[in-house]
Amino acid sequence: MTVSINSAYAKVNGLEMYYEVHGAGHEGRRPLVLLHGGVLTVGLAFGAVLPALAADRRVVAPELQGHGHTADTGRDMTVPNLASDVVALLDELGIEQADFLGYSLGGLTALEIAVRCPERVGRLVLAAAQYAQDGVHDDVRTPDFTSPRLPSRADFQEMADAYAASAPHPERFQELLAKCTAAANAPLPWTADDLRGLRTPTLLVVGDTDFVRVEHAAEMQRLIPGARLAVLPATTHMALMRRTSLLLPLLSEFLD
């Protein structure tokens, strides 16, 4: 399978935002925007699923503030700020509406876009994303490093290596880790009524050993009109986007 890949930078909200474009547009198909998780890069988050997703559509995958190739600024890393950056990037690229697949911190960012700018979102996939902080397991919110839900030492090494290979300031990995932790633990800006008001077709995906409680994901499914929920078995947070045999059929059916 041959997929065309281009990368560039866009000036948005004071950032030099790196983004990749995979695949080619097809008439009648919206572009798909991929939003990675905290401390990850495009490749680390989506490398397993990108070739299949880009086989028959254009995929736009930015790296968020301070992540990968996108240098950090002095600005706070907040979900509303990250969402504003992504919308500004779509404006730069002339994309009025896209489908979104957001994973973890990228899922929070995608949800913020769907709530605040619903006209920009065609279909919405939220992977391992909660709408309130009590939706996350206690052993994630107050880390117990023996918990199987949390990234392993090998996972952290993989994140550090990916950052070192791409970041303009590779010595700032610990700063990124601290900012992402603060952003992930900050109060989230939505209410149950915000979810009830969504009219975007939505697929929720979590692992059965994820950060997000399965009960919370089920609550989100009940709140969002017509939402679908998939719980992947034997799947941790870090493994979610690599469970291609389970994930790709779900994404293909939903996005098509």
Coordinates of C-alpha atoms in Angstrom, one line a residue:
M1 CA 0.0 0.0 0.0
T2 CA 1.5 3.4 -1.0
V3 CA 0.3 6.4 0.8
S4 CA 1.5 9.9 0.1
I5 CA 2.9 11.8 3.1
N6 CA 3.6 15.5 3.3
S7 CA 4.6 17.6 6.3
A8 CA 4.7 21.3 6.9
Y9 CA 4.4 24.0 9.6
A10 CA 1.6 26.5 10.0
K11 CA 1.7 29.7 12.0
V12 CA -1.3 29.5 14.4
N13 CA -1.9 31.3 17.7
G14 CA 1.8 32.1 18.2
L15 CA 2.8 28.5 17.4
E16 CA 4.8 27.0 14.5
M17 CA 2.5 24.1 14.4
Y18 CA 3.8 20.9 12.7
Y19 CA 1.3 18.8 10.8
E20 CA 1.3 15.9 8.4
V21 CA -1.0 15.1 5.5
H22 CA -1.4 11.5 4.6
G23 CA -3.3 10.0 1.6
A24 CA -5.3 12.0 -0.9
G25 CA -8.7 13.5 -0.9
H26 CA -11.7 11.7 -2.5
E27 CA -14.7 13.5 -3.7
G28 CA -17.5 13.4 -1.2
R29 CA -15.3 12.3 1.7
R30 CA -14.4 14.7 4.5
P31 CA -10.8 14.8 5.6
L32 CA -10.0 13.0 8.9
V33 CA -8.1 14.9 11.6
L34 CA -6.1 12.8 14.0
L35 CA -5.3 14.3 17.4
H36 CA -2.7 12.4 19.5
G37 CA -2.5 11.9 23.2
G38 CA -0.3 13.7 25.7
V39 CA 3.4 13.3 25.5
L40 CA 3.0 11.5 22.2
T41 CA 3.8 12.2 18.6
V42 CA 1.8 11.5 15.4
G43 CA 3.8 8.4 14.7
L44 CA 3.8 7.1 18.2
A45 CA 0.1 7.6 18.7
F46 CA -1.2 6.6 15.2
G47 CA 1.6 4.7 13.4
A48 CA -0.3 1.4 13.5
V49 CA -3.6 2.8 12.1
L50 CA -2.5 5.6 9.8
P51 CA -1.8 3.6 6.6
A52 CA -5.2 2.0 6.6
L53 CA -7.0 5.3 7.5
A54 CA -5.2 7.2 4.7
A55 CA -5.8 4.5 2.1
D56 CA -8.9 6.2 0.8
R57 CA -9.1 9.6 2.4
R58 CA -7.0 12.7 3.3
V59 CA -5.7 12.5 6.8
V60 CA -4.4 15.6 8.6
A61 CA -2.4 14.9 11.8
P62 CA -1.0 17.9 13.7
E63 CA 1.4 17.8 16.7
L64 CA 0.0 19.9 19.5
Q65 CA 1.6 22.6 21.5
G66 CA 5.0 21.4 22.9
H67 CA 4.7 18.0 21.3
G68 CA 7.0 16.4 18.8
H69 CA 8.1 18.9 16.1
T70 CA 5.9 21.7 17.5
A71 CA 7.9 23.9 19.9
D72 CA 6.3 24.9 23.1
T73 CA 5.6 28.5 24.1
G74 CA 5.1 30.2 27.4
R75 CA 1.3 29.8 27.0
D76 CA -0.5 27.5 29.4
M77 CA -1.3 24.1 27.9
T78 CA -5.1 23.9 28.2
V79 CA -7.8 21.9 26.3
P80 CA -9.4 25.1 25.0
N81 CA -6.1 26.4 23.8
L82 CA -5.2 23.2 22.0
A83 CA -8.7 23.1 20.4
S84 CA -8.3 26.7 19.3
D85 CA -5.0 25.8 17.6
V86 CA -6.5 22.9 15.7
V87 CA -9.4 25.1 14.4
A88 CA -6.9 27.7 13.4
L89 CA -4.9 25.1 11.5
L90 CA -8.1 24.0 9.7
D91 CA -8.7 27.6 8.7
E92 CA -5.2 27.8 7.4
L93 CA -5.7 24.7 5.3
G94 CA -9.1 25.8 4.0
I95 CA -10.9 22.8 5.7
E96 CA -14.4 23.9 6.7
Q97 CA -15.5 20.5 8.1
A98 CA -13.6 17.3 9.0
D99 CA -14.1 14.0 10.8
F100 CA -12.1 13.8 14.0
L101 CA -10.3 10.9 15.8
G102 CA -9.0 12.2 19.1
Y103 CA -7.0 9.9 21.5
S104 CA -6.6 10.7 25.2
L105 CA -5.6 14.4 25.4
G106 CA -6.4 14.6 21.7
G107 CA -9.9 13.2 22.5
L108 CA -10.5 16.0 25.0
T109 CA -9.4 18.5 22.3
A110 CA -11.7 17.0 19.8
L111 CA -14.6 17.0 22.2
E112 CA -14.0 20.7 22.9
I113 CA -14.1 21.4 19.2
A114 CA -17.3 19.5 18.8
V115 CA -19.0 21.4 21.7
R116 CA -17.7 24.9 20.8
C117 CA -17.6 24.6 17.0
P118 CA -20.1 21.9 16.0
E119 CA -20.2 23.0 12.4
R120 CA -16.6 22.0 12.0
V121 CA -17.1 18.4 12.9
G122 CA -18.7 15.8 10.7
R123 CA -18.1 12.6 12.7
L124 CA -16.4 12.3 16.0
V125 CA -14.4 9.4 17.5
L126 CA -13.3 9.9 21.1
A127 CA -10.8 7.3 22.2
A128 CA -10.0 7.1 25.9
A129 CA -11.5 10.5 26.6
Q130 CA -13.6 11.5 29.6
Y131 CA -15.9 14.5 29.9
A132 CA -15.4 15.0 33.7
Q133 CA -12.4 14.2 35.8
D134 CA -14.3 11.7 38.0
G135 CA -14.5 9.6 34.9
V136 CA -10.8 8.5 35.4
H137 CA -9.8 5.7 37.7
D138 CA -8.5 6.7 41.1
D139 CA -5.2 4.9 40.5
V140 CA -4.6 7.1 37.4
R141 CA -5.6 10.4 39.1
T142 CA -3.4 9.7 42.1
P143 CA -0.8 7.5 40.4
D144 CA -0.1 4.1 41.9
F145 CA 2.8 3.1 39.7
T146 CA 2.0 -0.6 40.3
S147 CA -1.3 -0.1 38.4
P148 CA -1.5 -2.0 35.1
R149 CA -3.5 1.0 33.7
L150 CA -0.5 3.3 33.7
P151 CA 2.3 3.5 31.1
S152 CA 5.1 1.2 31.7
R153 CA 8.8 2.1 32.0
A154 CA 9.2 1.0 28.4
D155 CA 6.3 3.2 27.4
F156 CA 7.9 6.2 29.0
Q157 CA 11.2 5.4 27.3
E158 CA 9.4 5.2 23.9
M159 CA 7.8 8.6 24.5
A160 CA 11.2 10.1 25.5
D161 CA 12.9 8.7 22.5
A162 CA 10.2 9.9 20.1
Y163 CA 10.5 13.4 21.7
A164 CA 14.2 13.4 21.5
A165 CA 14.1 12.5 17.8
S166 CA 11.7 15.2 16.8
A167 CA 11.6 18.1 19.3
P168 CA 13.3 21.5 18.6
H169 CA 14.4 21.4 22.2
P170 CA 14.9 17.7 23.1
E171 CA 16.1 18.6 26.6
R172 CA 12.6 19.8 27.6
F173 CA 11.0 16.4 27.9
Q174 CA 10.3 16.7 31.6
E175 CA 8.8 20.1 31.1
L176 CA 6.4 18.6 28.5
L177 CA 5.5 15.8 30.9
A178 CA 4.7 18.3 33.7
K179 CA 2.6 20.5 31.4
C180 CA 0.7 17.5 30.0
T181 CA 0.0 16.2 33.5
A182 CA -1.4 19.6 34.6
A183 CA -3.5 19.8 31.4
A184 CA -4.9 16.3 31.9
N185 CA -5.7 16.9 35.6
A186 CA -7.3 20.4 35.2
P187 CA -11.1 20.8 35.5
L188 CA -12.8 20.0 32.2
P189 CA -15.0 22.7 30.6
W190 CA -18.1 20.6 29.9
T191 CA -21.4 19.7 31.5
A192 CA -23.8 16.8 30.9
D193 CA -26.0 19.3 29.1
D194 CA -23.1 20.0 26.7
L195 CA -23.0 16.3 25.8
R196 CA -26.8 16.2 25.5
G197 CA -26.6 19.1 23.0
L198 CA -24.2 17.3 20.7
R199 CA -25.7 16.4 17.3
T200 CA -22.5 15.0 15.9
P201 CA -22.4 11.3 15.2
T202 CA -20.1 10.0 17.9
L203 CA -18.2 6.7 18.5
L204 CA -16.6 6.3 22.0
V205 CA -13.8 3.8 22.3
V206 CA -12.1 2.7 25.5
G207 CA -10.0 -0.2 26.6
D208 CA -11.2 -2.4 29.4
T209 CA -8.0 -1.5 31.4
D210 CA -8.0 2.1 30.3
F211 CA -7.6 5.4 32.2
V212 CA -11.3 6.1 31.7
R213 CA -13.8 4.0 33.7
V214 CA -16.0 1.9 31.5
E215 CA -19.0 3.1 33.5
H216 CA -18.1 6.7 32.7
A217 CA -17.9 5.9 28.9
A218 CA -21.3 4.3 29.2
E219 CA -22.6 7.4 30.8
M220 CA -21.2 9.5 27.9
Q221 CA -22.9 7.1 25.5
R222 CA -26.3 7.7 27.2
L223 CA -25.8 11.5 27.2
I224 CA -24.7 12.0 23.6
P225 CA -27.6 11.4 21.3
G226 CA -27.1 8.3 19.2
A227 CA -23.6 7.7 20.4
R228 CA -22.0 4.3 20.0
L229 CA -19.6 2.7 22.5
A230 CA -16.9 0.1 22.0
V231 CA -14.9 -1.5 24.8
L232 CA -11.8 -3.3 23.6
P233 CA -11.0 -6.4 25.6
A234 CA -7.5 -6.9 27.2
T235 CA -6.6 -3.4 26.2
T236 CA -4.7 -0.7 28.2
H237 CA -4.6 3.0 27.5
M238 CA -1.3 2.8 25.8
A239 CA -2.3 -0.2 23.7
L240 CA -5.6 1.2 22.5
M241 CA -4.4 2.6 19.2
R242 CA -2.4 -0.5 18.4
R243 CA -5.2 -3.0 18.6
T244 CA -5.7 -2.7 14.8
S245 CA -7.6 -6.0 14.3
L246 CA -10.3 -4.7 16.6
L247 CA -10.1 -1.0 16.0
L248 CA -9.8 -0.6 12.2
P249 CA -13.1 -2.4 11.4
L250 CA -14.9 -0.2 14.0
L251 CA -13.4 3.0 12.5
S252 CA -14.0 1.9 8.9
E253 CA -17.7 1.2 9.5
F254 CA -18.3 4.3 11.5
L255 CA -16.4 6.8 9.3
D256 CA -17.8 5.3 6.1

